[in-house]
Amino acid sequence: MKVVKSLLLGTAATLIAVGGAQAADLPVKAKAVEYVKICSLYGAGFYYIPGTDTCIKLGGYVRADMLLGGGGDYGFRNSSSTVNGGSNNRLTNYYFSRARFDFNVDTRTATEYGVVRTYADAVFSYDSTNVTGSNPSAFSTGSASLGLYHAFIQFAGFTFGRTVSIFDAPWQSYPAGGPDTIPGGSNHTNGVNQVAYTADFGQGITASFALQDETSANNGQSNLWNVSSGTAAQFVTGVYGASAWGGTRSPDIIGQVRVDQAWGLAQLSVVAHELHAAYYGATEVSGHPSDKWGWAVQGALSIKNIPTGAGDVINLQAVYTDGATRYNFQSLFPQSFFMFSGSSNGAYQSTGFAGLADGVFGTATGIDTVKTWGVRGGYTHNWSPNWASAVYGGYAQLRYGTTGKGLICTNFAAIAVAGATCNPDFNFAVVGVNTVWTPVKNLAFTADLSWSRLDQKYSGSIASPGIASAAKPAAVYELKDQNSVSMMLRAQRNF
């Protein structure tokens, strides 16, 4: 009996030991893997950031551009006093290339105060080299550049940071594609620092108010010329004096009302723009002109669902400015430039030049504001889901005041040939067409042909001191209207 009892107890102990060993060998239960989940609250492409209630969307594009001059002409888009787009000679660049990568990040979080949104858009570009100067000429260094077009926070109707202006039309300066230099309205496609508030009244009706920092040279400030320091060498490049802005005093003050409906949209924008000049001379004791306020008003209209085809659209806008020129000749338009071509009156060549400004002053004078008006528009037609074509155009006039014109023409007298007439006013027009082929979704190939015309109001001839950077000698030149033709070829993949 004792033997049987011992066997039973031994067997039980062995089973317990084996069971304990097997339990110890079992793997510990793994923590559940948190997979990325689709966020359907804000449209396609959003996902929840793991471990949070924030949704994120990544996007962007890769683009390759080639800009070509037509028939040996030059591309006005590259014309300025620092590169030889306007010289129309052996220094002129007949083509220009760019590779670009755009990357944007959009995050949104639902809160008791509404959606908190952040958005950032960075652009990395590599531009080709350009010929600069003469005797000897040289290639400027092509290099990569970084641009930050958008970086803002939106909360409870407020926007803080950098983005497009509420003054702009939704299509910026591209009513149906086209070059960067279409006049006839504002354009802040590269962004502007601001604080804005938008009130939504329902039925697609909104009203917005913003304070914008327009002090950078490529945003809302054109030239503010102190003409008393102007020289003949500057004059023939479209520079009429020293750009004599003082320190910052007030941001631009902007208001906008907009209606978005199924038929399209209508928008009205206004802006107040302060002109705060520096001193007449080099020091404080020289005095300064009093501040002035410029202003601009713009209307925009988009019409969709037109009878010509599904997805076809017409975009139109018009603007008037007084002391706020860049809201018409916008942020990507050169604020002074020259153009050359052949002459018909026996002069060495013909030339046209233009200088843009918010205002003009001279020693002991006040600021005389510059007035402009302009229109632009475009029509896009979809031939099929894979093919679309568009026509577009823009036209603008710039007019100096009586005092400003008199100051500028005093300097013109130094280069005028007998019988020449001084008038720094000008008109500028752009028209163009393009076709876009989309063989597969989010891949597009574009060909865009545009013609630009400078209708300048000077007449007669000038004895120019020459422009060394453009290899132009001192000679007599005919003052004449100028034209430019250019083509853009583009391949772009969105993601």
XYZ file of C-alpha atoms in Angstrom:
495
model
C 0.000 0.000 0.000
C 2.854 2.330 0.864
C 4.455 1.490 -2.470
C 1.243 2.392 -4.380
C 0.887 5.667 -2.473
C 4.478 6.626 -3.231
C 3.965 5.912 -6.939
C 0.826 8.074 -7.058
C 2.489 11.008 -5.279
C 5.572 10.773 -7.493
C 3.478 10.732 -10.629
C 1.507 13.804 -9.480
C 4.712 15.711 -8.666
C 6.114 14.880 -12.087
C 2.963 16.115 -13.836
C 3.027 19.379 -11.862
C 6.682 19.940 -12.701
C 6.125 19.282 -16.430
C 3.070 21.524 -16.440
C 5.053 24.334 -14.777
C 7.842 24.012 -17.291
C 5.399 24.152 -20.204
C 3.726 27.253 -18.747
C 7.072 28.978 -18.385
C 7.878 28.239 -22.030
C 4.702 29.930 -23.374
C 5.403 33.313 -25.065
C 4.194 36.501 -23.349
C 1.097 37.929 -25.111
C 2.244 40.692 -27.532
C 0.786 44.197 -27.337
C -1.698 44.823 -30.154
C -0.108 46.422 -33.216
C -1.524 49.897 -33.947
C -2.025 50.032 -37.692
C -2.418 53.305 -39.623
C -6.120 53.888 -40.138
C -7.905 55.874 -42.851
C -9.370 59.192 -41.694
C -12.524 59.928 -43.676
C -13.408 63.200 -41.913
C -11.564 65.550 -44.272
C -11.623 63.844 -47.654
C -9.437 61.366 -49.491
C -5.795 60.881 -48.584
C -5.975 61.521 -44.828
C -4.774 58.989 -42.222
C -4.715 59.000 -38.440
C -1.273 59.524 -36.940
C -0.872 56.353 -34.788
C -1.657 56.958 -31.142
C -3.394 60.303 -31.781
C -6.688 61.727 -33.003
C -4.867 63.900 -35.565
C -5.303 63.219 -39.268
C -2.463 63.824 -41.731
C -2.164 64.027 -45.499
C 1.069 64.127 -47.495
C 1.211 65.407 -51.059
C 3.158 67.353 -53.643
C 4.538 67.100 -57.150
C 7.678 66.656 -59.221
C 7.996 69.005 -62.191
C 10.370 69.605 -65.093
C 10.153 72.873 -67.078
C 11.825 74.124 -70.224
C 11.271 77.764 -71.271
C 12.036 78.560 -74.899
C 12.321 81.784 -76.884
C 10.403 81.753 -80.168
C 12.124 82.459 -83.458
C 15.327 83.691 -81.833
C 13.396 85.962 -79.503
C 13.788 85.959 -75.746
C 11.463 84.979 -72.898
C 10.082 88.079 -71.199
C 9.704 86.060 -68.006
C 13.489 86.093 -67.682
C 13.881 89.764 -68.618
C 15.325 92.093 -66.022
C 18.306 94.371 -65.488
C 20.322 91.524 -63.937
C 19.932 88.843 -66.615
C 19.997 89.505 -70.314
C 16.506 88.451 -71.280
C 15.878 91.858 -72.840
C 19.181 92.467 -74.625
C 18.162 90.456 -77.732
C 21.763 89.723 -78.708
C 24.373 86.986 -78.282
C 24.115 87.243 -74.488
C 20.406 86.450 -74.550
C 19.397 83.078 -73.135
C 17.211 81.294 -75.684
C 16.212 78.604 -73.191
C 15.987 78.150 -69.456
C 15.308 74.953 -67.506
C 14.095 74.079 -64.030
C 13.552 70.932 -61.990
C 11.278 71.239 -58.954
C 10.088 69.070 -56.081
C 7.146 70.249 -53.986
C 6.216 68.582 -50.696
C 3.271 69.530 -48.493
C 1.946 68.320 -45.146
C -1.650 68.905 -44.007
C -2.766 67.983 -40.456
C -6.225 68.380 -38.883
C -7.557 67.697 -35.411
C -11.185 67.969 -34.297
C -11.598 69.917 -31.014
C -14.432 71.473 -29.058
C -13.552 74.781 -30.780
C -13.628 73.283 -34.243
C -10.886 71.884 -36.450
C -7.268 72.847 -35.737
C -5.326 72.744 -39.004
C -1.655 73.135 -39.874
C -0.307 73.245 -43.405
C 3.211 73.567 -44.790
C 4.421 73.550 -48.393
C 8.139 73.501 -49.205
C 9.524 73.759 -52.739
C 12.983 72.607 -53.782
C 14.163 73.888 -57.195
C 17.229 73.667 -59.368
C 17.427 76.357 -62.053
C 19.766 76.334 -65.025
C 22.588 78.834 -65.403
C 22.245 82.225 -67.088
C 24.731 84.325 -69.032
C 25.593 87.531 -67.165
C 27.661 90.492 -68.291
C 30.084 90.917 -71.146
C 33.819 91.457 -71.658
C 34.149 88.877 -70.305
C 30.765 87.235 -70.013
C 30.205 84.511 -67.453
C 27.669 81.894 -66.451
C 25.881 82.502 -63.197
C 25.998 79.440 -60.996
C 22.988 77.162 -61.282
C 22.103 75.859 -57.854
C 19.406 74.320 -55.722
C 17.093 76.633 -53.797
C 14.498 76.141 -51.091
C 11.244 78.049 -50.939
C 8.609 77.980 -48.202
C 5.346 78.909 -49.900
C 2.963 78.026 -47.072
C 3.361 77.504 -43.324
C 0.263 78.360 -41.313
C -2.045 77.392 -38.447
C -5.829 77.705 -38.708
C -8.033 77.770 -35.622
C -11.561 79.068 -34.956
C -11.625 81.050 -38.217
C -8.134 82.549 -37.760
C -5.106 81.943 -39.969
C -1.623 82.623 -38.586
C 1.469 82.337 -40.797
C 2.385 82.307 -44.470
C -0.040 81.578 -47.309
C -1.704 83.270 -50.289
C -3.413 86.616 -49.773
C -7.156 86.941 -49.221
C -6.954 89.811 -51.747
C -6.032 87.380 -54.539
C -8.360 85.570 -56.891
C -8.293 81.781 -56.250
C -6.349 81.215 -59.501
C -3.678 83.795 -58.547
C -2.253 85.192 -61.827
C -3.061 82.071 -63.861
C -6.690 82.385 -65.054
C -6.091 79.491 -67.473
C -2.380 78.765 -67.077
C 0.199 81.030 -68.667
C 3.460 82.740 -67.645
C 4.224 84.321 -64.282
C 4.031 87.826 -65.737
C 0.363 88.258 -66.668
C -0.730 91.691 -65.355
C -4.248 92.607 -64.342
C -4.449 91.519 -60.710
C -2.604 90.455 -57.589
C -0.652 87.246 -57.068
C 0.918 85.824 -53.895
C 1.395 82.263 -55.103
C 4.699 82.143 -53.167
C 2.910 83.152 -49.961
C 2.899 86.196 -47.687
C 3.112 86.402 -43.870
C -0.226 87.385 -42.339
C -2.879 87.164 -39.656
C -6.367 86.695 -41.081
C -9.891 85.961 -39.884
C -12.708 84.483 -41.979
C -16.365 84.494 -40.961
C -18.629 81.900 -42.621
C -22.261 83.011 -42.970
C -23.458 79.842 -44.704
C -24.848 79.438 -48.218
C -21.269 79.795 -49.503
C -20.951 83.399 -48.252
C -17.776 84.382 -46.371
C -16.080 87.593 -45.283
C -12.400 87.911 -44.397
C -10.079 90.470 -42.820
C -6.274 90.324 -42.777
C -3.108 92.151 -41.778
C -0.329 91.280 -44.234
C 3.413 91.872 -44.148
C 4.079 93.135 -47.675
C 7.494 94.651 -46.959
C 9.566 92.064 -48.834
C 10.683 93.238 -52.263
C 8.846 90.448 -54.105
C 5.466 90.900 -52.455
C 3.372 94.061 -52.094
C 5.892 96.871 -52.361
C 6.886 98.253 -55.712
C 9.489 101.009 -55.967
C 9.152 104.228 -53.954
C 11.505 106.399 -55.979
C 13.544 109.320 -54.756
C 14.074 110.685 -58.258
C 16.623 113.315 -57.172
C 19.368 110.649 -57.226
C 18.503 109.221 -60.655
C 21.225 108.786 -63.285
C 21.209 108.302 -67.047
C 22.768 104.835 -66.678
C 19.880 103.773 -64.440
C 17.231 105.494 -66.532
C 17.772 103.407 -69.661
C 17.207 100.218 -67.608
C 13.862 101.474 -66.280
C 15.226 102.576 -62.902
C 14.214 106.194 -62.250
C 15.939 106.806 -58.924
C 16.724 105.259 -55.564
C 13.997 103.055 -54.097
C 13.722 104.946 -50.836
C 11.451 102.963 -48.538
C 11.719 103.736 -44.850
C 11.270 101.283 -41.993
C 8.115 99.249 -41.426
C 5.179 101.072 -39.893
C 1.930 99.336 -40.815
C 1.017 96.034 -42.434
C -1.338 96.098 -45.392
C -4.973 96.058 -44.251
C -7.203 93.847 -46.398
C -10.890 93.024 -46.530
C -12.703 90.545 -48.749
C -16.227 89.193 -49.321
C -16.843 86.072 -51.407
C -19.716 83.921 -52.646
C -19.080 80.287 -53.661
C -21.900 78.482 -55.444
C -22.352 75.581 -57.850
C -22.246 78.050 -60.772
C -18.845 79.422 -59.679
C -17.735 82.274 -57.412
C -17.694 86.043 -57.075
C -15.221 87.963 -54.933
C -14.539 91.599 -54.026
C -11.295 92.636 -52.297
C -9.931 95.956 -50.979
C -6.574 96.887 -49.458
C -4.925 99.866 -47.749
C -1.137 100.083 -48.300
C 1.065 102.590 -46.408
C 3.848 104.471 -48.201
C 6.504 105.359 -45.612
C 9.586 106.909 -47.219
C 13.147 107.319 -45.962
C 14.962 110.688 -46.037
C 15.533 113.057 -48.945
C 19.272 112.761 -48.395
C 21.742 110.601 -46.499
C 20.962 111.878 -42.984
C 18.000 112.875 -40.835
C 18.575 116.600 -41.250
C 17.702 116.367 -44.964
C 14.061 115.835 -44.059
C 11.508 113.461 -45.542
C 8.122 113.436 -47.260
C 4.987 112.771 -45.229
C 3.482 109.281 -45.259
C 0.692 108.478 -47.687
C -1.775 105.622 -47.929
C -2.233 103.788 -51.191
C -5.140 101.501 -51.919
C -6.491 98.953 -54.383
C -9.794 97.278 -55.189
C -10.261 94.052 -57.141
C -13.202 92.003 -58.383
C -13.054 88.368 -59.521
C -15.635 86.122 -61.187
C -15.501 82.415 -62.064
C -18.237 80.729 -64.119
C -18.454 76.934 -64.161
C -20.754 74.410 -65.844
C -20.879 76.419 -69.044
C -22.566 74.835 -72.103
C -19.322 74.189 -74.016
C -18.476 71.079 -71.988
C -18.170 69.390 -68.619
C -15.484 71.004 -66.476
C -15.093 74.053 -68.725
C -14.564 77.298 -66.821
C -14.204 81.037 -67.431
C -12.153 83.115 -64.955
C -12.214 86.929 -65.019
C -10.894 89.729 -62.818
C -10.293 93.478 -62.821
C -8.279 95.738 -60.513
C -7.615 99.430 -59.857
C -4.717 100.694 -57.740
C -3.533 104.048 -56.425
C -0.169 103.837 -54.666
C -0.328 100.018 -54.530
C 1.032 98.982 -57.930
C 1.965 95.397 -57.061
C -1.679 94.495 -56.615
C -1.886 94.864 -60.407
C 1.651 94.250 -61.711
C 1.971 91.422 -59.234
C 4.689 89.796 -57.144
C 6.365 87.906 -60.031
C 6.317 90.833 -62.468
C 9.686 92.685 -62.810
C 9.499 96.164 -61.305
C 11.948 97.615 -63.840
C 13.081 96.164 -67.162
C 14.429 96.971 -70.625
C 13.917 95.410 -74.066
C 15.787 95.872 -77.369
C 15.068 95.133 -81.047
C 15.786 96.568 -84.486
C 15.308 100.218 -85.448
C 13.464 101.742 -88.394
C 14.760 105.337 -88.222
C 18.509 104.853 -88.664
C 19.347 104.596 -84.952
C 21.721 101.906 -83.714
C 18.773 99.857 -82.349
C 15.357 100.421 -80.779
C 14.677 100.154 -77.082
C 11.771 100.179 -74.686
C 12.033 100.346 -70.925
C 9.597 100.598 -68.051
C 9.786 101.462 -64.386
C 7.048 100.605 -61.905
C 6.477 102.331 -58.582
C 3.985 102.919 -55.793
C 5.054 106.562 -55.614
C 7.630 109.165 -56.632
C 9.188 112.066 -54.753
C 12.113 114.472 -55.078
C 13.932 116.829 -52.762
C 11.404 118.802 -50.684
C 8.352 117.297 -52.458
C 5.643 115.017 -51.170
C 4.926 111.516 -52.469
C 3.040 111.494 -55.768
C 1.257 108.148 -56.030
C 1.175 106.015 -59.188
C -2.180 104.826 -60.529
C -2.858 101.642 -62.505
C -5.730 99.532 -63.742
C -5.843 96.104 -65.334
C -7.900 93.097 -66.377
C -7.097 89.430 -66.933
C -9.059 86.344 -67.863
C -8.976 82.853 -69.259
C -11.158 80.127 -70.706
C -10.424 76.396 -70.308
C -12.107 73.764 -72.489
C -11.932 70.008 -71.863
C -11.923 68.099 -75.137
C -11.955 64.772 -73.295
C -10.911 63.438 -69.872
C -7.318 63.379 -71.194
C -7.073 66.603 -73.209
C -7.722 70.247 -72.320
C -6.884 73.547 -74.003
C -7.051 77.140 -72.809
C -6.763 80.729 -73.976
C -5.817 83.550 -71.612
C -4.796 87.166 -71.553
C -4.063 90.173 -69.384
C -3.801 93.917 -69.964
C -2.781 96.754 -67.648
C -1.971 100.461 -67.769
C 0.333 102.429 -65.442
C 0.082 106.217 -65.098
C 2.365 108.574 -63.188
C 0.962 111.725 -61.585
C 1.799 115.180 -62.878
C 4.417 115.867 -60.191
C 6.043 112.446 -60.458
C 6.130 112.617 -64.246
C 7.759 116.049 -64.108
C 10.481 114.800 -61.752
C 11.233 111.772 -63.947
C 11.286 113.837 -67.136
C 13.827 116.236 -65.635
C 16.287 113.339 -65.643
C 15.138 112.233 -69.121
C 16.285 115.558 -70.524
C 19.915 114.520 -70.000
C 19.616 111.725 -72.618
C 16.913 113.094 -74.930
C 17.721 113.729 -78.591
C 16.049 116.822 -80.086
C 12.367 116.116 -80.709
C 12.106 113.293 -78.135
C 9.043 113.213 -75.891
C 9.160 112.083 -72.254
C 6.288 110.063 -70.857
C 7.072 107.223 -68.401
C 3.519 105.836 -68.612
C 3.103 102.478 -70.334
C 0.688 99.655 -71.121
C 1.526 95.957 -70.991
C -0.352 93.016 -72.496
C 0.006 89.226 -72.523
C -2.000 86.699 -74.549
C -1.436 82.981 -74.867
C -2.732 79.479 -75.489
C -1.903 76.105 -74.014
C -2.773 72.433 -74.280
C -2.529 69.864 -71.483
C -2.400 66.102 -72.043
C -3.133 63.858 -69.055
C -2.439 60.283 -70.236
C -2.951 58.843 -66.749
C -4.265 60.280 -63.515
C -1.974 62.887 -61.891
C 0.509 62.967 -64.791
C 0.315 65.969 -67.137
C 2.305 67.291 -70.092
C 1.817 70.969 -70.991
C 2.786 73.184 -73.928
C 2.129 76.901 -73.337
C 2.828 79.633 -75.937
C 2.598 83.315 -74.921
C 3.169 86.732 -76.498
C 3.948 89.862 -74.470
C 3.935 93.497 -75.607
C 5.329 96.617 -73.977
C 3.418 99.666 -75.254
C 5.692 102.458 -73.982
C 4.815 106.132 -74.278
C 8.251 107.652 -74.867
C 8.851 108.770 -78.442
C 11.770 109.939 -80.553
C 15.343 108.931 -79.736
C 17.786 109.000 -76.838
C 21.559 109.194 -76.558
C 21.987 106.213 -74.268
C 25.166 105.854 -72.175
C 24.936 102.110 -72.897
C 24.326 99.086 -70.682
C 27.549 97.193 -70.047
C 25.856 94.083 -68.608
C 23.840 93.715 -71.834
C 26.776 94.562 -74.151
C 24.924 97.668 -75.382
C 27.219 100.497 -76.488
C 26.723 104.208 -75.971
C 24.733 105.205 -79.048
C 21.522 106.750 -80.309
C 18.527 104.426 -79.839
C 14.986 104.753 -81.136
C 12.257 104.671 -78.475
C 9.836 102.016 -79.651
C 7.271 99.461 -78.452
C 8.690 95.964 -77.878
C 7.426 92.383 -78.179
C 8.392 89.007 -76.766
C 7.389 85.430 -77.584
C 8.118 82.428 -75.383
C 7.036 78.834 -74.911
C 6.934 76.690 -71.788
C 7.124 72.895 -71.961
C 6.275 71.083 -68.717
C 5.991 67.562 -67.347
C 4.412 67.225 -63.903
C 3.525 64.270 -61.675
C 1.279 64.981 -58.673
C 1.087 62.676 -55.694
